Tab-separated table of C-alpha atoms in Angstrom:
chain	number	residue	atom	x	y	z
A	84	MET	CA	-109.548	70.734	173.247
A	85	ASP	CA	-107.789	74.022	173.995
A	86	GLN	CA	-107.170	75.714	177.329
A	87	ARG	CA	-109.910	78.281	176.741
A	88	THR	CA	-112.511	75.559	176.232
A	89	LEU	CA	-111.247	73.779	179.326
A	90	ASN	CA	-111.637	76.983	181.368
A	91	ASP	CA	-115.223	77.296	180.093
A	92	LEU	CA	-115.957	73.768	181.298
A	93	VAL	CA	-114.567	74.642	184.712
A	94	GLY	CA	-117.025	77.519	184.932
A	95	GLU	CA	-119.907	75.376	183.723
A	96	LEU	CA	-119.268	72.605	186.252
A	97	ARG	CA	-118.742	75.141	189.031
A	98	ALA	CA	-122.095	76.796	188.229
A	99	ALA	CA	-123.844	73.423	188.273
A	100	CYS	CA	-122.362	72.566	191.665
A	101	GLU	CA	-123.330	75.962	193.074
A	102	ALA	CA	-126.902	75.488	191.832
A	103	LEU	CA	-126.984	72.212	193.775
A	104	GLY	CA	-125.620	73.850	196.907
A	105	LEU	CA	-122.420	71.800	196.748
A	106	ALA	CA	-119.181	73.269	198.027
A	107	ALA	CA	-116.759	72.303	195.289
A	108	GLN	CA	-113.382	73.566	194.198
A	109	ILE	CA	-112.610	73.034	190.536
A	110	ALA	CA	-109.366	73.782	188.718
A	111	ALA	CA	-108.124	73.128	185.194
A	112	ASP	CA	-105.019	70.941	185.037
A	113	GLY	CA	-104.549	71.281	181.283
A	114	VAL	CA	-105.033	69.289	178.122
A	115	ARG	CA	-103.886	65.681	178.194
A	116	PRO	CA	-101.813	64.012	175.477
A	117	ASP	CA	-104.904	62.056	174.401
A	118	GLY	CA	-106.814	65.269	173.673
A	119	PHE	CA	-109.073	65.127	176.729
A	120	GLY	CA	-108.974	67.912	179.263
A	121	GLN	CA	-108.300	67.243	182.922
A	122	LEU	CA	-109.789	68.892	185.983
A	123	THR	CA	-109.091	68.585	189.657
A	124	VAL	CA	-112.410	68.505	191.483
A	125	SER	CA	-112.526	68.751	195.272
A	126	ILE	CA	-115.966	67.836	196.529
A	127	ASP	CA	-117.298	66.422	199.787
A	128	GLY	CA	-113.798	65.887	201.111
A	129	ARG	CA	-112.679	63.971	198.035
A	130	VAL	CA	-110.133	65.142	195.459
A	131	LEU	CA	-110.761	63.704	192.006
A	132	ARG	CA	-108.824	63.820	188.781
A	133	VAL	CA	-111.508	64.059	186.098
A	134	ALA	CA	-111.002	63.624	182.362
A	135	VAL	CA	-113.392	65.884	180.429
A	136	THR	CA	-114.521	66.529	176.890
A	137	THR	CA	-117.296	68.504	175.251
A	138	ARG	CA	-119.443	67.430	172.307
A	139	ALA	CA	-122.291	69.073	170.460
A	140	ASP	CA	-123.488	65.549	169.728
A	141	LEU	CA	-122.139	62.189	170.809
A	142	ARG	CA	-123.175	59.157	168.787
A	143	PRO	CA	-123.441	55.756	170.468
A	144	ALA	CA	-120.714	54.371	168.197
A	145	SER	CA	-118.375	57.197	169.241
A	146	ALA	CA	-119.207	56.683	172.911
A	147	LYS	CA	-118.075	53.067	172.579
A	148	GLU	CA	-114.639	54.340	171.581
A	149	PHE	CA	-114.190	56.252	174.836
A	150	PRO	CA	-111.511	54.604	176.977
A	151	ALA	CA	-112.783	52.814	180.065
A	152	ILE	CA	-111.879	54.446	183.379
A	153	GLY	CA	-112.697	54.289	187.051
A	154	GLU	CA	-113.762	50.835	188.192
A	155	HIS	CA	-113.501	49.640	184.587
A	156	ALA	CA	-109.820	50.501	184.087
A	157	THR	CA	-107.038	52.002	186.153
A	158	ARG	CA	-105.807	54.364	183.459
A	159	ILE	CA	-107.096	56.283	180.497
A	160	ILE	CA	-105.164	55.668	177.292
A	161	ALA	CA	-103.326	58.758	176.129
A	162	THR	CA	-101.488	57.663	172.992
A	163	ALA	CA	-100.999	54.525	170.954
A	164	ASP	CA	-97.629	54.005	172.621
A	165	GLY	CA	-98.271	54.832	176.222
A	166	GLU	CA	-100.654	55.790	178.971
A	167	GLY	CA	-101.628	59.086	180.521
A	168	ASP	CA	-101.872	59.886	184.204
A	169	PRO	CA	-104.512	57.858	186.038
A	170	VAL	CA	-107.875	59.544	186.455
A	171	ASP	CA	-110.718	58.860	188.853
A	172	ALA	CA	-113.647	59.757	186.621
A	173	GLY	CA	-114.686	61.040	183.208
A	174	LEU	CA	-117.241	63.709	182.368
A	175	VAL	CA	-118.807	64.519	178.983
A	176	PHE	CA	-120.363	67.970	178.548
A	177	ALA	CA	-123.005	67.671	175.825
A	178	ASP	CA	-125.962	69.597	174.468
A	179	ARG	CA	-127.983	66.426	174.608
A	180	LEU	CA	-127.323	62.751	175.242
A	181	ALA	CA	-129.611	59.993	174.031
A	182	GLU	CA	-130.481	57.344	176.592
A	183	HIS	CA	-128.526	54.702	174.680
A	184	THR	CA	-125.435	56.914	174.646
A	185	ARG	CA	-125.779	57.378	178.401
A	186	ASP	CA	-125.919	53.620	178.901
A	187	ILE	CA	-122.680	53.197	176.961
A	188	LEU	CA	-120.912	56.003	178.830
A	189	GLN	CA	-121.985	54.603	182.167
A	190	ALA	CA	-120.726	51.133	181.231
A	191	ARG	CA	-117.328	52.664	180.412
A	192	GLY	CA	-117.099	54.605	183.658
A	193	TRP	CA	-117.996	58.037	182.292
A	194	GLY	CA	-120.438	60.578	183.660
A	195	TRP	CA	-121.966	63.578	181.940
A	196	LEU	CA	-123.432	67.030	182.162
A	197	ASP	CA	-126.456	66.970	179.857
A	198	ARG	CA	-127.059	70.628	179.187
A	199	ARG	CA	-130.497	70.320	177.635
A	200	ARG	CA	-132.035	67.826	180.014
A	201	GLY	CA	-130.285	69.302	183.014
A	202	ASN	CA	-128.683	66.170	184.402
A	203	LEU	CA	-125.297	65.842	186.095
A	204	ARG	CA	-123.702	62.475	186.756
A	205	LEU	CA	-120.288	62.333	188.404
A	206	TRP	CA	-119.503	58.827	189.613
A	207	ALA	CA	-116.188	58.010	191.295
A	208	PRO	CA	-114.890	56.336	194.453
A	209	GLY	CA	-116.357	58.295	197.353
A	210	VAL	CA	-118.546	60.487	195.138
A	211	ARG	CA	-121.941	59.348	193.867
A	212	LEU	CA	-123.665	62.238	192.161
A	213	ASP	CA	-126.569	61.704	189.762
A	214	THR	CA	-129.018	64.581	189.929
A	215	THR	CA	-131.041	67.178	188.100
A	216	VAL	CA	-129.641	70.643	187.590
A	217	THR	CA	-131.293	73.675	186.081
A	218	PRO	CA	-130.193	73.829	182.443
A	219	PRO	CA	-129.151	77.215	181.101
A	220	VAL	CA	-132.041	78.252	178.850
A	221	ALA	CA	-131.817	81.457	176.865
A	222	ALA	CA	-134.835	83.749	176.848
A	223	ASP	CA	-135.526	83.024	173.176
A	224	ALA	CA	-135.396	79.284	173.766
A	225	VAL	CA	-138.672	79.201	175.726
A	226	VAL	CA	-141.208	77.245	173.686
A	227	ARG	CA	-144.944	76.727	173.927
A	228	VAL	CA	-144.761	72.943	173.524
A	229	ARG	CA	-143.756	71.039	176.619
A	230	ASP	CA	-143.505	67.617	175.025
A	231	ALA	CA	-141.595	67.516	171.755
A	232	PHE	CA	-142.535	63.825	171.433
A	233	SER	CA	-146.283	63.891	171.835
A	234	ALA	CA	-148.181	61.882	169.226
A	235	THR	CA	-148.013	64.870	166.893
A	236	GLY	CA	-144.369	65.453	167.765
A	237	ARG	CA	-143.501	61.852	166.942
A	238	ARG	CA	-145.201	62.247	163.565
A	239	LEU	CA	-143.135	65.346	162.842
A	240	ALA	CA	-139.920	63.668	164.015
A	241	LEU	CA	-140.558	60.690	161.742
A	242	TRP	CA	-141.243	62.989	158.785
A	243	LEU	CA	-137.972	64.822	159.436
A	244	LEU	CA	-136.049	61.535	159.532
A	245	LEU	CA	-137.664	60.496	156.255
A	246	HIS	CA	-136.538	63.835	154.743
A	247	PRO	CA	-133.158	64.409	156.416
A	248	HIS	CA	-131.894	66.964	153.888
A	249	ASP	CA	-135.035	69.089	153.605
A	250	PRO	CA	-135.002	72.298	155.699
A	251	ALA	CA	-138.131	72.214	157.834
A	252	SER	CA	-140.803	74.475	156.345
A	253	PRO	CA	-143.956	74.617	158.510
A	254	ARG	CA	-146.289	75.104	155.540
A	255	ALA	CA	-144.690	72.377	153.431
A	256	ILE	CA	-144.690	69.929	156.343
A	257	SER	CA	-148.298	70.836	157.123
A	258	ARG	CA	-149.328	69.865	153.599
A	259	GLU	CA	-147.469	66.549	153.902
A	260	THR	CA	-148.540	65.555	157.415
A	261	GLY	CA	-151.826	67.277	158.168
A	262	ILE	CA	-150.348	69.049	161.191
A	263	SER	CA	-151.282	72.735	161.289
A	264	PRO	CA	-148.458	75.161	160.360
A	265	GLY	CA	-148.645	76.779	163.785
A	266	GLN	CA	-148.288	73.434	165.548
A	267	VAL	CA	-145.400	72.505	163.273
A	268	SER	CA	-143.657	75.771	164.187
A	269	ASN	CA	-144.147	75.122	167.895
A	270	LEU	CA	-142.857	71.580	167.613
A	271	LEU	CA	-139.837	72.705	165.594
A	272	ALA	CA	-139.077	75.211	168.336
A	273	ALA	CA	-139.313	72.424	170.917
A	274	LEU	CA	-136.940	70.223	168.901
A	275	THR	CA	-134.548	73.157	168.538
A	276	ALA	CA	-134.598	73.631	172.303
A	277	GLU	CA	-133.723	69.936	172.616
A	278	ALA	CA	-130.726	70.494	170.277
A	279	LEU	CA	-132.222	68.121	167.703
A	280	LEU	CA	-132.339	70.499	164.731
A	281	ARG	CA	-129.429	72.127	162.943
A	282	ARG	CA	-129.277	75.835	162.249
A	283	ASP	CA	-130.602	75.259	158.734
A	284	ARG	CA	-133.591	73.426	160.332
A	285	THR	CA	-132.604	70.007	159.064
A	286	PRO	CA	-132.668	67.205	161.643
A	287	LEU	CA	-129.557	66.481	163.675
A	288	VAL	CA	-128.893	62.802	163.112
A	289	PRO	CA	-128.562	60.305	164.614
A	290	GLU	CA	-129.579	62.263	167.711
A	291	LEU	CA	-133.168	62.791	166.525
A	292	PHE	CA	-133.420	59.117	165.570
A	293	TRP	CA	-132.354	57.918	169.019
A	294	ALA	CA	-134.561	60.497	170.728
A	295	LEU	CA	-137.566	59.240	168.754
A	296	ALA	CA	-136.543	55.633	169.462
A	297	GLU	CA	-136.961	56.332	173.175
A	298	HIS	CA	-140.639	57.112	172.490
A	299	TRP	CA	-141.252	54.414	169.857
A	300	LYS	CA	-143.418	51.877	171.714
A	301	PRO	CA	-145.689	49.849	169.427
A	302	LYS	CA	-147.881	47.361	171.290
A	303	ARG	CA	-147.411	44.041	169.534
A	304	HIS	CA	-149.851	41.132	169.811
A	305	ALA	CA	-148.403	37.643	169.395
A	306	LEU	CA	-150.370	35.318	167.125
A	307	LEU	CA	-150.113	31.578	166.726
A	308	THR	CA	-151.898	31.836	163.371
A	309	LEU	CA	-152.976	34.630	161.051
A	310	PRO	CA	-156.287	34.660	159.151
A	311	SER	CA	-156.016	32.936	155.795
A	312	PRO	CA	-155.236	35.008	152.694
A	313	HIS	CA	-158.801	34.271	151.523
A	314	GLU	CA	-160.258	35.753	154.709
A	315	LEU	CA	-158.058	38.818	154.399
A	316	ALA	CA	-158.877	39.323	150.730
A	317	SER	CA	-162.610	39.028	151.408
A	318	ALA	CA	-162.573	41.878	153.918
A	319	PRO	CA	-161.714	45.140	152.110
A	320	GLU	CA	-162.415	47.109	155.278
A	321	LEU	CA	-159.163	45.677	156.674
A	322	GLN	CA	-157.209	47.970	154.352
A	323	THR	CA	-154.607	45.268	153.747
A	324	SER	CA	-153.075	47.538	151.116
A	325	ARG	CA	-151.782	49.609	154.036
A	326	TRP	CA	-150.298	46.705	155.995
A	327	VAL	CA	-146.503	46.646	156.099
A	328	LEU	CA	-143.821	44.272	157.307
A	329	SER	CA	-141.235	45.667	159.710
A	330	ASP	CA	-138.692	44.733	162.389
A	331	THR	CA	-136.389	41.723	161.977
A	332	CYS	CA	-137.757	40.131	158.785
A	333	ALA	CA	-137.891	43.489	157.021
A	334	ALA	CA	-134.380	44.298	158.210
A	335	ALA	CA	-133.117	41.008	156.784
A	336	ALA	CA	-134.855	41.761	153.485
A	337	TYR	CA	-133.053	45.098	153.373
A	338	GLY	CA	-129.678	43.456	153.974
A	339	ALA	CA	-129.177	44.416	157.614
A	340	PRO	CA	-126.704	42.206	159.546
A	341	VAL	CA	-129.334	39.885	160.987
A	342	ALA	CA	-130.018	36.250	160.108
A	343	VAL	CA	-133.549	34.840	159.945
A	344	GLY	CA	-134.849	31.457	158.894
A	345	PRO	CA	-137.716	30.837	156.451
A	346	HIS	CA	-140.207	30.472	159.295
A	347	TYR	CA	-139.098	33.417	161.428
A	348	PRO	CA	-142.147	35.288	162.834
A	349	VAL	CA	-143.269	38.277	160.787
A	350	ASP	CA	-144.057	41.602	162.447
A	351	LEU	CA	-146.889	43.463	160.742
A	352	TYR	CA	-148.326	46.926	161.165
A	353	VAL	CA	-152.043	47.469	160.543
A	354	PRO	CA	-153.611	50.895	160.048
A	355	ASP	CA	-156.078	51.239	162.923
A	356	GLN	CA	-157.813	49.754	165.959
A	357	LYS	CA	-160.755	48.424	163.941
A	358	THR	CA	-158.417	46.377	161.763
A	359	LEU	CA	-156.483	45.110	164.769
A	360	SER	CA	-159.680	44.024	166.553
A	361	TRP	CA	-160.854	42.136	163.469
A	362	VAL	CA	-157.536	40.305	163.133
A	363	LEU	CA	-157.370	39.396	166.816
A	364	ALA	CA	-160.946	38.087	166.742
A	365	ARG	CA	-160.152	35.735	163.853
A	366	SER	CA	-156.692	34.629	164.907
A	367	THR	CA	-155.307	32.176	167.406
A	368	ILE	CA	-153.488	34.136	170.093
A	369	ALA	CA	-150.142	32.683	171.135
A	370	ALA	CA	-150.089	31.645	174.776
A	371	ASP	CA	-146.409	32.495	174.945
A	372	PHE	CA	-144.553	35.118	172.922
A	373	GLY	CA	-141.952	32.549	171.944
A	374	GLN	CA	-144.641	30.443	170.218
A	375	ARG	CA	-145.724	33.219	167.861
A	376	THR	CA	-145.684	32.915	164.085
A	377	ALA	CA	-146.553	36.582	163.663
A	378	THR	CA	-147.215	39.788	165.562
A	379	VAL	CA	-149.588	42.598	164.687
A	380	ALA	CA	-149.608	46.140	165.992
A	381	ILE	CA	-151.273	49.408	165.122
A	382	ALA	CA	-148.828	51.539	163.173
A	383	PRO	CA	-147.397	54.252	165.465
A	384	ASP	CA	-148.282	56.766	162.749
A	385	ASP	CA	-150.042	56.826	159.387
A	386	LEU	CA	-146.696	57.559	157.727
A	387	VAL	CA	-145.615	53.993	158.544
A	388	GLY	CA	-148.075	52.544	156.024
A	389	ASP	CA	-148.033	55.468	153.588
A	390	PRO	CA	-147.466	54.129	150.032
A	391	ARG	CA	-144.969	56.954	149.450
A	392	PHE	CA	-142.547	55.466	151.962
A	393	ARG	CA	-143.018	51.717	151.968
A	394	ARG	CA	-141.215	49.437	149.516
A	395	THR	CA	-142.342	46.416	147.556
A	396	GLU	CA	-139.716	43.701	147.134
A	397	ALA	CA	-139.914	40.593	144.971
A	398	GLY	CA	-140.531	37.444	146.982
A	399	GLN	CA	-142.074	39.307	149.917
A	400	ASP	CA	-145.698	38.652	150.880
A	401	TRP	CA	-146.049	42.122	152.377
A	402	PRO	CA	-144.682	45.559	151.453
A	403	LEU	CA	-141.728	46.552	153.609
A	404	ALA	CA	-141.871	49.513	155.959
A	405	HIS	CA	-139.359	52.240	155.217
A	406	PRO	CA	-135.838	51.411	156.507
A	407	VAL	CA	-136.078	54.246	159.065
A	408	VAL	CA	-139.211	52.638	160.530
A	409	VAL	CA	-137.512	49.230	160.503
A	410	ALA	CA	-134.484	50.664	162.302
A	411	LEU	CA	-136.757	52.253	164.937
A	412	ASP	CA	-138.411	48.878	165.529
A	413	LEU	CA	-135.030	47.206	165.920
A	414	ALA	CA	-133.932	49.917	168.345
A	415	VAL	CA	-136.770	48.968	170.705
A	416	ASP	CA	-134.641	45.937	171.608
A	417	ARG	CA	-131.902	47.488	173.723
A	418	ASN	CA	-129.600	44.524	173.261
A	419	ARG	CA	-129.268	42.703	169.954
A	420	GLY	CA	-131.632	45.036	168.095
A	421	ARG	CA	-129.617	48.154	168.809
A	422	GLU	CA	-126.424	46.329	167.969
A	423	VAL	CA	-127.878	45.480	164.547
A	424	VAL	CA	-128.937	49.103	164.034
A	425	GLU	CA	-125.454	50.396	164.785
A	426	GLN	CA	-123.861	47.942	162.354
A	427	TRP	CA	-126.434	48.405	159.585
A	428	GLN	CA	-125.112	50.327	156.591
A	429	PRO	CA	-127.952	50.443	154.035
A	430	ASP	CA	-127.146	49.241	150.553
A	431	PRO	CA	-126.585	52.266	148.269
A	432	GLY	CA	-129.186	50.802	145.941
A	433	LEU	CA	-131.866	51.599	148.508
A	434	ALA	CA	-131.150	55.321	148.110
A	435	VAL	CA	-131.844	55.749	151.822
A	436	GLU	CA	-129.992	58.150	154.069
A	437	ARG	CA	-128.590	56.454	157.186
A	438	VAL	CA	-129.998	58.531	160.028
A	439	TRP	CA	-129.233	56.107	162.874
């Protein structure tokens, strides 16, 4: 970070405080030996030394490398051989922060100014500030779609993650997804406003992945038993050719760092409500989730079961959902699941781009 950038951050934080009606004095102290900037912030009778940095995107793995400060540590590490001056708080200025990244920053004693969502968190002894601020939105950034992650928006986001190197063309995407070109354009504008697309209109990853993960909420039904293969085969209306295996068992099949036994419950996606109702009517429902031998859920989108994206592996009873879908399912679990996602480096033989 250079002094000019640090001065810009001073102005940005000052504007945010003024918008909140807070009387704050903010001065730049300079760039620290560890590369972070440092500000002196006087607010509500408290004088804080605040370490600052700015990022266009901050991945969860990078956030974990931030030094712990505040209540979590008395000093912020400056170099490999020594320590910098003690600071009272840390503040990340970012275009957008995924919820998981926020959780990591908070655990390490850092706050943030999320420019796109308009959220300021400055947490230090004597100062507890976690509030909404008006984000600076340029006139050309106003979009006609309020929710970038509506059902249609989630479909578009998944398509983009499945094609991470393809510049987003509304007409081409419309042909692939069935979304009208005009709606695709509006949704792309909404994603751009959320700082989730690059200038060449390719998805910004892993930010788009983690943003979609926040809205990925399949409703799983725990089963004690599944219908027999004979029953399934005798009911063509079930569209079993579109069923796919996902989550933990699929992740293990793909080589993700997760261990499962031979009888670990399978997690299946079925194509629609009619199929789900048929399965539930002919299955034994598990009284407790821990007793399940399988779960079934309606696929969050038709792309999940699309033959173009699923994979058939030898020794597997069901086709596997695409690794991106599997990673999204893992990410629903904020603890072990997300840890597996962060450590999962797909085998090059899969020819899959890591977008998480």
